[in-house]
CSV table of C-alpha atoms and ligand atoms in Angstrom, one decimal:
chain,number,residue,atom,x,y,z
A,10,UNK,CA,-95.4,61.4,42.6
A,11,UNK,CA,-93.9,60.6,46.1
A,12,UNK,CA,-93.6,63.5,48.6
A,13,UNK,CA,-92.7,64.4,52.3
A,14,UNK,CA,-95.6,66.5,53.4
A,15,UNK,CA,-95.7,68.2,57.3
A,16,UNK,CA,-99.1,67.4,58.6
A,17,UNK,CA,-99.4,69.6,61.4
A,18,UNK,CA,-97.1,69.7,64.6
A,19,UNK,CA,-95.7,66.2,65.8
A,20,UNK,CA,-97.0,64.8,62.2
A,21,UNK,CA,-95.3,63.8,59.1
A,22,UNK,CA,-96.1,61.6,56.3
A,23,UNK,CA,-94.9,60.2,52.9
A,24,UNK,CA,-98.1,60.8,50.2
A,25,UNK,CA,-98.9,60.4,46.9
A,26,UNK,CA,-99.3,63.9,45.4
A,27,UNK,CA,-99.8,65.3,42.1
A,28,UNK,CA,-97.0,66.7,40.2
A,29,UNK,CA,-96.4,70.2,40.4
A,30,UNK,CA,-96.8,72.7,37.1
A,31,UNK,CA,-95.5,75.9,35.8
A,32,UNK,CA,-97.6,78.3,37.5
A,33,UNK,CA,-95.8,81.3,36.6
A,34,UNK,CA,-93.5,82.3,33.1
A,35,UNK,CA,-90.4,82.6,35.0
A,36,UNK,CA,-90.9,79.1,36.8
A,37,UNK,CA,-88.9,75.4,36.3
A,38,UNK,CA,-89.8,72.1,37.3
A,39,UNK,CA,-86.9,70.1,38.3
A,40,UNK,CA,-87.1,66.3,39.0
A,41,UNK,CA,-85.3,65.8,42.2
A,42,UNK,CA,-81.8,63.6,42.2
A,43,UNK,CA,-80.6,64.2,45.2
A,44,UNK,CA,-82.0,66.2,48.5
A,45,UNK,CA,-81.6,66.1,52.3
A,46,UNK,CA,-83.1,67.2,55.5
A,47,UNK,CA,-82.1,70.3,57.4
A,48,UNK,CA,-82.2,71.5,61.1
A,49,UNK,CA,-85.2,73.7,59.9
A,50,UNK,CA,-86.9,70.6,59.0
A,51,UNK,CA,-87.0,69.5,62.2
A,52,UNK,CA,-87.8,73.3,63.3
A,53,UNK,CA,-91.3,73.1,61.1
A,54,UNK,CA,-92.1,69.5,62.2
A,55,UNK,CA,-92.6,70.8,65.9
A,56,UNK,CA,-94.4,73.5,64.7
A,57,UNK,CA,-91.6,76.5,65.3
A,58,UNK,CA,-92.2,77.7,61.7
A,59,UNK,CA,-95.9,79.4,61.2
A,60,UNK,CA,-95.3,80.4,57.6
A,61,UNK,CA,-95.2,76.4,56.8
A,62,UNK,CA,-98.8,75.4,57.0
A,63,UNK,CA,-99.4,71.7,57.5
A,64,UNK,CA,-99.9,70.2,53.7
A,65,UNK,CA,-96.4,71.3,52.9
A,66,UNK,CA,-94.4,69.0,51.1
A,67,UNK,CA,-90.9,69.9,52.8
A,68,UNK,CA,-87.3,70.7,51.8
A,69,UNK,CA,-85.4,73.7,50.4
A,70,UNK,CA,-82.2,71.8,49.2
A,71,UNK,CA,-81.3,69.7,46.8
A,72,UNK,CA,-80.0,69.1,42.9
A,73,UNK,CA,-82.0,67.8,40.1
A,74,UNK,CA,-82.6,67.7,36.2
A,75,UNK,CA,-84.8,70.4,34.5
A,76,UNK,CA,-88.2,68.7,33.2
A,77,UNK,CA,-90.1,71.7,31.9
A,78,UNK,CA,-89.0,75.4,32.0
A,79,UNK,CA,-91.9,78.2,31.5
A,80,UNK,CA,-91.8,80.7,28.7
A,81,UNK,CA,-89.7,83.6,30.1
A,82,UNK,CA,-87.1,81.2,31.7
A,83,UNK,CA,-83.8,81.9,29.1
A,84,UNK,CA,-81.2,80.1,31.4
A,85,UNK,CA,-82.2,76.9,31.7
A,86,UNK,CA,-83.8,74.2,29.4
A,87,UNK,CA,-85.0,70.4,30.2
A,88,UNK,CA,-82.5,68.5,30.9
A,89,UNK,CA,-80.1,70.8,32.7
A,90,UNK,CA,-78.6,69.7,35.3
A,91,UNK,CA,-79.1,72.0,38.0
A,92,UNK,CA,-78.5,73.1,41.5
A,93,UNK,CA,-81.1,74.6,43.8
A,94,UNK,CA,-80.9,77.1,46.0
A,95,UNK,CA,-82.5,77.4,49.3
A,96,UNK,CA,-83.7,81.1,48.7
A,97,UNK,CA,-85.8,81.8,45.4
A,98,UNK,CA,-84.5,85.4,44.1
A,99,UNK,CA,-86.5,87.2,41.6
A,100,UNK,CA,-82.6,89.4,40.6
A,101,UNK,CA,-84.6,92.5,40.9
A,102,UNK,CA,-86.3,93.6,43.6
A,103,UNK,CA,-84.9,96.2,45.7
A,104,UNK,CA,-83.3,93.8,48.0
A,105,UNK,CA,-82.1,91.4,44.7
A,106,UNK,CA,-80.2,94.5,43.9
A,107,UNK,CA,-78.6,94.4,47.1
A,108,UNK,CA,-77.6,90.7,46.6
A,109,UNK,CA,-79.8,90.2,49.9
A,110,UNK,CA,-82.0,87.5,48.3
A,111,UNK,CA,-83.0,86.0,51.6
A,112,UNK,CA,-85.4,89.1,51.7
A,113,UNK,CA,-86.7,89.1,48.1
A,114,UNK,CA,-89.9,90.4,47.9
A,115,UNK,CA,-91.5,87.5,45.7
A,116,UNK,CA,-89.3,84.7,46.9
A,117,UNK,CA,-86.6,84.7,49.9
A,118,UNK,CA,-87.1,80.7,51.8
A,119,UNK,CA,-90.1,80.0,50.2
A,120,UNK,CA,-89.1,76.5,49.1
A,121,UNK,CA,-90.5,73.9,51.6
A,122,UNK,CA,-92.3,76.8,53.7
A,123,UNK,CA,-94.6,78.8,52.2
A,124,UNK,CA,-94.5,76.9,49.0
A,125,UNK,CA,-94.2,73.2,48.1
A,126,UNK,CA,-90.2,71.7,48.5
A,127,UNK,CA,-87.9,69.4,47.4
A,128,UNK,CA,-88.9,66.5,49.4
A,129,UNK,CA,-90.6,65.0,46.5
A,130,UNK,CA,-90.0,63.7,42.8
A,131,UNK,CA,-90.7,67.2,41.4
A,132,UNK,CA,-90.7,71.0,42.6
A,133,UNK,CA,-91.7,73.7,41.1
A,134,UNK,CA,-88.7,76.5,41.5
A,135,UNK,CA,-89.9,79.9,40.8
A,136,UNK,CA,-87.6,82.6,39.3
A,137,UNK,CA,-85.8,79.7,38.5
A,138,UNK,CA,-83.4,81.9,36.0
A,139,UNK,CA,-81.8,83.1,38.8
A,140,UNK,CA,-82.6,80.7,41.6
A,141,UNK,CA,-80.9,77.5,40.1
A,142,UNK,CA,-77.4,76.9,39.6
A,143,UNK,CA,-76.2,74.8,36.4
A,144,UNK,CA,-74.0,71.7,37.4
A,145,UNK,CA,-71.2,70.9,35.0
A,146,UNK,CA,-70.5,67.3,33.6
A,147,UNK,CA,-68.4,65.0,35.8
A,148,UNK,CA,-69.8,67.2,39.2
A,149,UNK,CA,-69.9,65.2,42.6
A,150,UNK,CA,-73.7,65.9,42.9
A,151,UNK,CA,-73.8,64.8,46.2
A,152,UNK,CA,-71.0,67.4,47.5
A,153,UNK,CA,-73.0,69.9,45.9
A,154,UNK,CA,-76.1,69.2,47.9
A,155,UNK,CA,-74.2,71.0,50.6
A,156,UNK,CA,-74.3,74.1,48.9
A,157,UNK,CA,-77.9,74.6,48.8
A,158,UNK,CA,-78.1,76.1,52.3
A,159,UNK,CA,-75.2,74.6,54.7
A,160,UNK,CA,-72.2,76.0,52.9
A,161,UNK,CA,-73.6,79.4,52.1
A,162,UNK,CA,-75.4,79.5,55.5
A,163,UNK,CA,-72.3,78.4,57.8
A,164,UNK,CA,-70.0,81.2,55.3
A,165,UNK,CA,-72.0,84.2,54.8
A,166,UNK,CA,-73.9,84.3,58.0
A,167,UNK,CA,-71.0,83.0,60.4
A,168,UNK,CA,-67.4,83.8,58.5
A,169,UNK,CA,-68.4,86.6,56.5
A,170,UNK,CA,-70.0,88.2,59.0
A,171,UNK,CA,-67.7,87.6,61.9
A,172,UNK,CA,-65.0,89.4,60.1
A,173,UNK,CA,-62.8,86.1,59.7
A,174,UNK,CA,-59.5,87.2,59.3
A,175,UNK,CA,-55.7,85.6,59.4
A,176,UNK,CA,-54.3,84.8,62.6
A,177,UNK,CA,-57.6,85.6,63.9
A,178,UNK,CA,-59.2,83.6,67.0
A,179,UNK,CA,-62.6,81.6,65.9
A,180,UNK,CA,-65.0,80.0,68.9
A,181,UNK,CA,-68.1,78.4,66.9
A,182,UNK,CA,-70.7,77.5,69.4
A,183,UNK,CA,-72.8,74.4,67.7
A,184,UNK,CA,-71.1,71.5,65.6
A,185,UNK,CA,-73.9,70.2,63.7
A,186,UNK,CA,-74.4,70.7,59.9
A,187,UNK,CA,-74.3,74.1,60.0
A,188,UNK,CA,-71.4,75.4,62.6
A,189,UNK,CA,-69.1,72.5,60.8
A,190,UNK,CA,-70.2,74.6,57.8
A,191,UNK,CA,-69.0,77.8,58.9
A,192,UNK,CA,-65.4,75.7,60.3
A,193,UNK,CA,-65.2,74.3,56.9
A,194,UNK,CA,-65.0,78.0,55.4
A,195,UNK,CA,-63.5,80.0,58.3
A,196,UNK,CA,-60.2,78.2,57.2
A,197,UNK,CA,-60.5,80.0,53.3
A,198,UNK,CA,-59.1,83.1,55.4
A,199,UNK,CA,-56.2,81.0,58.0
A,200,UNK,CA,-57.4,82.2,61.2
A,201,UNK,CA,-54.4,81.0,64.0
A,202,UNK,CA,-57.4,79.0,66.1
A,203,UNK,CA,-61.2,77.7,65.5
A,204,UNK,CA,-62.6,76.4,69.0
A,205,UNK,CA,-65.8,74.6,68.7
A,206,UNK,CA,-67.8,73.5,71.6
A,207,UNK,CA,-70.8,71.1,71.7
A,208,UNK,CA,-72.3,69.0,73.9
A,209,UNK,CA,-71.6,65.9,71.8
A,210,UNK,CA,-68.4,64.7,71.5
A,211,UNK,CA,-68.4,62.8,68.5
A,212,UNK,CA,-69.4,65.7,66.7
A,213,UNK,CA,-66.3,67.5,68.8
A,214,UNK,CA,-64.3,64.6,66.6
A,215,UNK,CA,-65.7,65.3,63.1
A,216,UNK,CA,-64.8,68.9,64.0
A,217,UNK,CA,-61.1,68.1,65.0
A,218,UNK,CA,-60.9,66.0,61.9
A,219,UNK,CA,-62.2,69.2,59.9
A,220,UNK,CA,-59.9,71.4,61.2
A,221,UNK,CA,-60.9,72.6,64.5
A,222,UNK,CA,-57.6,73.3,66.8
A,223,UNK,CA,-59.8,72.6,70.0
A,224,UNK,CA,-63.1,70.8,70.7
A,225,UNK,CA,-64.7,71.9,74.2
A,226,UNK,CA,-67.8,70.1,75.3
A,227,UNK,CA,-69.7,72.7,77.5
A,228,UNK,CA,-72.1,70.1,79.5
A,229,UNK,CA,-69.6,70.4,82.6
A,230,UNK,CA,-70.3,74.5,82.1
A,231,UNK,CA,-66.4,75.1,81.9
A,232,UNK,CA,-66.6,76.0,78.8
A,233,UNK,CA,-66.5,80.3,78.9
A,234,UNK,CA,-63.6,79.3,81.6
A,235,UNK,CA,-61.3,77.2,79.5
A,236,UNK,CA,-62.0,79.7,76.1
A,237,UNK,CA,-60.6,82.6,78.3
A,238,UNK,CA,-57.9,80.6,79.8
A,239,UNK,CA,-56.4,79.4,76.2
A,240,UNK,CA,-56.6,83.3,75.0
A,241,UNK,CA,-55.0,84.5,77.5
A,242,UNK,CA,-58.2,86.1,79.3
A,243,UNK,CA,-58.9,88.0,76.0
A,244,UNK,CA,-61.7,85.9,74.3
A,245,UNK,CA,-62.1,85.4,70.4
A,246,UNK,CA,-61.8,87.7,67.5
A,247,UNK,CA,-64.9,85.9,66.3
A,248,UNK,CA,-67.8,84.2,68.2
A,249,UNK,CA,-70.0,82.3,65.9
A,250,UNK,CA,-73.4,80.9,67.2
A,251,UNK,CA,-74.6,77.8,65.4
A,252,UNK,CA,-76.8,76.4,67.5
A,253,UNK,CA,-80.1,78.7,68.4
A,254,UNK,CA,-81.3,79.2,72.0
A,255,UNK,CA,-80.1,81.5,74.3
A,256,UNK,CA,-77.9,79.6,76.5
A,257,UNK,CA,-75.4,79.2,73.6
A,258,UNK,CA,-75.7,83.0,72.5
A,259,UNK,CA,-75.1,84.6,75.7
A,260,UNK,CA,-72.1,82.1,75.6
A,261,UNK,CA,-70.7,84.3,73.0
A,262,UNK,CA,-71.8,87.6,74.7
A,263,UNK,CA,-68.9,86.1,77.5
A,264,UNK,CA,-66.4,84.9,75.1
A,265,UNK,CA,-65.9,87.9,72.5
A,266,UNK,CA,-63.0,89.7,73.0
A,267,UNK,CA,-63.1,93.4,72.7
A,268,UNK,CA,-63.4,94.9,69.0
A,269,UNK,CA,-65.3,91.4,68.4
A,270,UNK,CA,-67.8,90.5,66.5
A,271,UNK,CA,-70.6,87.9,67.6
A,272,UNK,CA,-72.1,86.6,64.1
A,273,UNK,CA,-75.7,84.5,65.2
A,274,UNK,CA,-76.5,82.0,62.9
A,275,UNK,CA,-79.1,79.9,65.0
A,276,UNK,CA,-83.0,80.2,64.7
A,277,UNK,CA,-84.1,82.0,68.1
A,278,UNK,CA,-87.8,81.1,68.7
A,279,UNK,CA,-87.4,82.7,72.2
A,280,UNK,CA,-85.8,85.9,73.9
A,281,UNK,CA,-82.5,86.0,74.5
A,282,UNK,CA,-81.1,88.6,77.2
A,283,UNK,CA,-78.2,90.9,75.8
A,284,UNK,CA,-76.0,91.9,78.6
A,285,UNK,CA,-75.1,95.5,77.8
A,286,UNK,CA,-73.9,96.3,81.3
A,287,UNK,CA,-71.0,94.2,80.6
A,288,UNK,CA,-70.6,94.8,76.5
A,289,UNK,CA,-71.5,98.4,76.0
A,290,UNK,CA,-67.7,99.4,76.2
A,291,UNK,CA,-66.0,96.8,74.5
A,292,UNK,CA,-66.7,97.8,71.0
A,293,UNK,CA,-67.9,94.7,69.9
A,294,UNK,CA,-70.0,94.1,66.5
A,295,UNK,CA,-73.5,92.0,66.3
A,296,UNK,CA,-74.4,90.2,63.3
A,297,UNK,CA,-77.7,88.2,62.2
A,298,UNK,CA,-78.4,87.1,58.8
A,299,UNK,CA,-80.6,85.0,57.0
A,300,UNK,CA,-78.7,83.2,53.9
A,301,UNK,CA,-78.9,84.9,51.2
A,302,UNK,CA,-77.0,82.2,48.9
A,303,UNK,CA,-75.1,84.9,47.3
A,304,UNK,CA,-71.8,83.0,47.6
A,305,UNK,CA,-73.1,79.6,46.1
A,306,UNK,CA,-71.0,80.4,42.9
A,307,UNK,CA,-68.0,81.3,44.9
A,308,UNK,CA,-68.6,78.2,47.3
A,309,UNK,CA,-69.5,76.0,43.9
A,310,UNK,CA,-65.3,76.8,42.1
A,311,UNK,CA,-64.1,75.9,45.8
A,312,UNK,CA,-65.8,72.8,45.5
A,313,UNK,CA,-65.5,71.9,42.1
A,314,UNK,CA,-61.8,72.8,42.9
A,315,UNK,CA,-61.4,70.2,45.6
A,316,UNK,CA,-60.5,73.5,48.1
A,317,UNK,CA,-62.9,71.9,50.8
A,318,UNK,CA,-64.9,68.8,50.8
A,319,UNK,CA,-68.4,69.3,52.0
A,320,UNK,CA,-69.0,65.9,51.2
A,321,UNK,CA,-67.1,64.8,54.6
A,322,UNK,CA,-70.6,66.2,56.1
A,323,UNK,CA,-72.9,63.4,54.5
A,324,UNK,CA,-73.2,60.6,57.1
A,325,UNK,CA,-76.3,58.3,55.6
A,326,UNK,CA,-78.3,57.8,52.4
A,327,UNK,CA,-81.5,56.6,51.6
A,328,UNK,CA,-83.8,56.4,48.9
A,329,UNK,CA,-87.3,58.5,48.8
A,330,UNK,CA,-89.6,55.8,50.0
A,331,UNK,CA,-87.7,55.4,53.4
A,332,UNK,CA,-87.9,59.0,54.0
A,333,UNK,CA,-89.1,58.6,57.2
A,334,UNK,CA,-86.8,56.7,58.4
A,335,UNK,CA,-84.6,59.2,57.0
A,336,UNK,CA,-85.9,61.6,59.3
A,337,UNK,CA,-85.8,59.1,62.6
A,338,UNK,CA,-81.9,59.0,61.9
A,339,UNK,CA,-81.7,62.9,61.3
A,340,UNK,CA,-83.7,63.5,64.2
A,341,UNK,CA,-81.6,61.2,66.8
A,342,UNK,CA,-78.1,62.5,65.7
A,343,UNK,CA,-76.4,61.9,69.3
A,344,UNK,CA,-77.7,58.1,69.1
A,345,UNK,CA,-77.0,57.7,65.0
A,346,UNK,CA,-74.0,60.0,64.6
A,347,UNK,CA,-75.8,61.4,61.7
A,348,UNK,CA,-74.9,64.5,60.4
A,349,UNK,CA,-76.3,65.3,56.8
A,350,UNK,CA,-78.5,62.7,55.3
A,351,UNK,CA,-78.6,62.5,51.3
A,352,UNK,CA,-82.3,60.9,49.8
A,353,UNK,CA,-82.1,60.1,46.2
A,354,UNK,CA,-85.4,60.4,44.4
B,428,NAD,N1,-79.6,82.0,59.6
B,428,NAD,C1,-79.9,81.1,58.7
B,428,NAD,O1,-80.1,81.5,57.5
B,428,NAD,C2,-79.9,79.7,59.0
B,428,NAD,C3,-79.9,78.7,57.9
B,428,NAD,C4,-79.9,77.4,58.2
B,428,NAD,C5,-79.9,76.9,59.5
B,428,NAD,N2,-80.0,77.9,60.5
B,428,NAD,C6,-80.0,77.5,62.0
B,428,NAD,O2,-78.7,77.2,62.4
B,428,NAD,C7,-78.7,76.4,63.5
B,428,NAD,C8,-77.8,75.2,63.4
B,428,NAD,O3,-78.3,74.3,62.4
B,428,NAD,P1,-77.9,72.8,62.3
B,428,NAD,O4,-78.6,72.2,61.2
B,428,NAD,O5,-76.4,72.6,62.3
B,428,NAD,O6,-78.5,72.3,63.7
B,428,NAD,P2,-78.3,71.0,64.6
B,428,NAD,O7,-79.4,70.9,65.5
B,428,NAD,O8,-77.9,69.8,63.8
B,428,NAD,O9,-76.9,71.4,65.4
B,428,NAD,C9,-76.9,72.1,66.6
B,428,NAD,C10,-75.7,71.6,67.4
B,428,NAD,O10,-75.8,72.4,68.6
B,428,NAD,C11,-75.4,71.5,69.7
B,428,NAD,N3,-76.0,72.1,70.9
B,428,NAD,C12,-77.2,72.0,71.4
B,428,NAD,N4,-77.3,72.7,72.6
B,428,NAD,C13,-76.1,73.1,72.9
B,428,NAD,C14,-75.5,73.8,74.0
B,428,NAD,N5,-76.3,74.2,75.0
B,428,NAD,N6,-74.2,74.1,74.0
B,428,NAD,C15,-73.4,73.7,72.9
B,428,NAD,N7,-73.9,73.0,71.9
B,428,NAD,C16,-75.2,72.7,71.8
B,428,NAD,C17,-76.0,70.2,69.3
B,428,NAD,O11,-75.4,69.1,70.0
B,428,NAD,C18,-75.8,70.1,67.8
B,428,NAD,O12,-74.6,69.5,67.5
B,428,NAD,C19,-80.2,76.0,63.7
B,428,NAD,O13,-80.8,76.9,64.7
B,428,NAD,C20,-80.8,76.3,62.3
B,428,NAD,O14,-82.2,76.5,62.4
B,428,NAD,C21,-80.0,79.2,60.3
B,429,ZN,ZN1,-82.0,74.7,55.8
B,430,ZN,ZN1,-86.1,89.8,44.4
């Protein structure tokens, strides 16, 4: 079969590769439809992600049709239709019980890390009883792509956690995939504003046309100014951080208002300074999260229900033999405008 492999830092290559088999009783193989590329992708191709060895096939997203299905799986059978998450979850472990997947002690993001991905014809999904997701007849597959990690990512990790309330104030720091994510499903709860501030301003666009109330681009560095001006010198209920280096956090150390909650979303490969001289008295909350995916059939009836359109977030398609190019768009967004590229298999 055809698959995306990471070949050490800086190198990437499309190969042919054997297809994968059921290695475990609980496992699936699903034949790829439909998958994409995420801002971790990009993360592992520099070499930020040392779990993710160079051999890797990438990809942790993605929706597909059950080939094979090993003996304890009860769930699924071949020729499901089926959407995968981007955490594997056993259902329980200790952390399973606590719906905190993302920490399961035989899966978690295994899927195009420590494991082979999606980025291929085939992938082997373990615990795939309770790690895929069965897609109804007539389902916009595409759409659903988004809720392999996006959706769930931009909700649990950014709305959940930042308390997102009605008539609430919303800055989210970062409008690529992931903080137009969380602006998609901030608005489930009505808060009265959602800022979002980038550097790219036709990503400040898609965001307006999602439902932002203000776009701020923050390369002039008048961005903490204007956020404090339009509330009145309080700051926001809820600082999200979708982006993932410390400029960007520390950003929402100066933005949250008191009784705020600062919900980090973004991959920090570095250390970020946390001003506690200037935040130990203003009762603010810290979040960080790693997806968990517990929400994908909450986020899959808003979907299906035409309640948001995560579709609106696919920019580009291709098919699985121009995968690289695939990744040249991905990887240039200011240039391409891309936000989330679909490859069909
Ligand atoms: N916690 C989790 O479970 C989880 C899951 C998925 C992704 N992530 C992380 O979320 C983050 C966002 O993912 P994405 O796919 O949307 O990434 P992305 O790279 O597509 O988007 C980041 C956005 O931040 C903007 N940006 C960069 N520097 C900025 C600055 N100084 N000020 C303002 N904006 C700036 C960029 O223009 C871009 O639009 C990444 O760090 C990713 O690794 C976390
Ligand atoms: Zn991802
Ligand atoms: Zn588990």
């Amino acid at each position: 079969m055809k698959a995306f492999v990471y070949r050490g830092p800086g190198k990437k290559a499309l190969e042919e590769r054997p297809r994968p088999e059921i290695a475990a009783p609980t496992d699936a193989i699903v034949k790829i439809v439909k998958t994409t590329i995420c801002g971790t992708d990009l993360h592992i191709l520099k070499g930020d992600v040392p779990t993710c060895q160079p051999g890797r096939i990438l990809g942790h997203e993605g929706v597909g049709i059950v080939d094979k299905v090993g003996p304890a799986v009860t769930t699924f059978k071949p020729g499901d239709r089926v959407l995968i998450s981007c955490v594997s979850a056993c259902g329980k472990c200790v952390y399973c019980r606590k719906q905190m997947f993302s920490h399961c002690t035989t899966g978690g993001w295994i899927l195009g890390n420590s494991i082979d991905g999606t980025q291929a014809e085939f992938v082997r999904t373990p615990h795939a009883d309770t790690s895929l997701y069965p897609i109804l007849e007539g389902a916009d597959e595409e759409a659903l792509v988004m809720l392999s990690d996006i959706l769930p990512t931009g909700f649990e990790c950014g709305v959940l956690n930042g308390k997102v309330q009605p008539g609430c104030t919303v800055a989210i720091i970062g409008a690529g995939p992931v903080g137009l994510a969380a602006l998609l499903t901030a608005q489930f709860f009505s808060p009265a504003e959602i800022i979002v501030i980038d550097l790219d301003d036709n990503r400040l666009e898609m965001a307006k046309r999602f439902g932002a109330t203000t776009g701020i681009n923050s390369a002039d560095g008048s961005a903490v100014e204007m956020v404090m001006k339009m509330t009145g010198k309080r700051g926001v209920d809820t600082a999200i951080e979708a982006v993932g280096i410390p400029a960007t956090f520390e950003m929402c150390e100066q933005i949250v208002a008191p009784g705020g909650t600062i919900a980090n979303i973004g991959v920090h490969g570095t250390q970020v300074a946390l001003h506690l001289e200037r935040l130990w008295d203003r009762n603010i909350s810290i979040t960080t999260r790693l997806v968990d995916t517990a929400t994908i059939p909450m986020l899959f009836k808003t979907v299906e229900s035409h309640k948001i359109d995560p579709k609106l977030l696919i920019t580009h398609h291709f098919k699985l033999d121009k995968i690289l190019e695939a990744y040249e768009t991905f990887g240039n967004a200011a240039k391409t405008k891309a936000l989330k590229v679909i490859i069909e298999a």
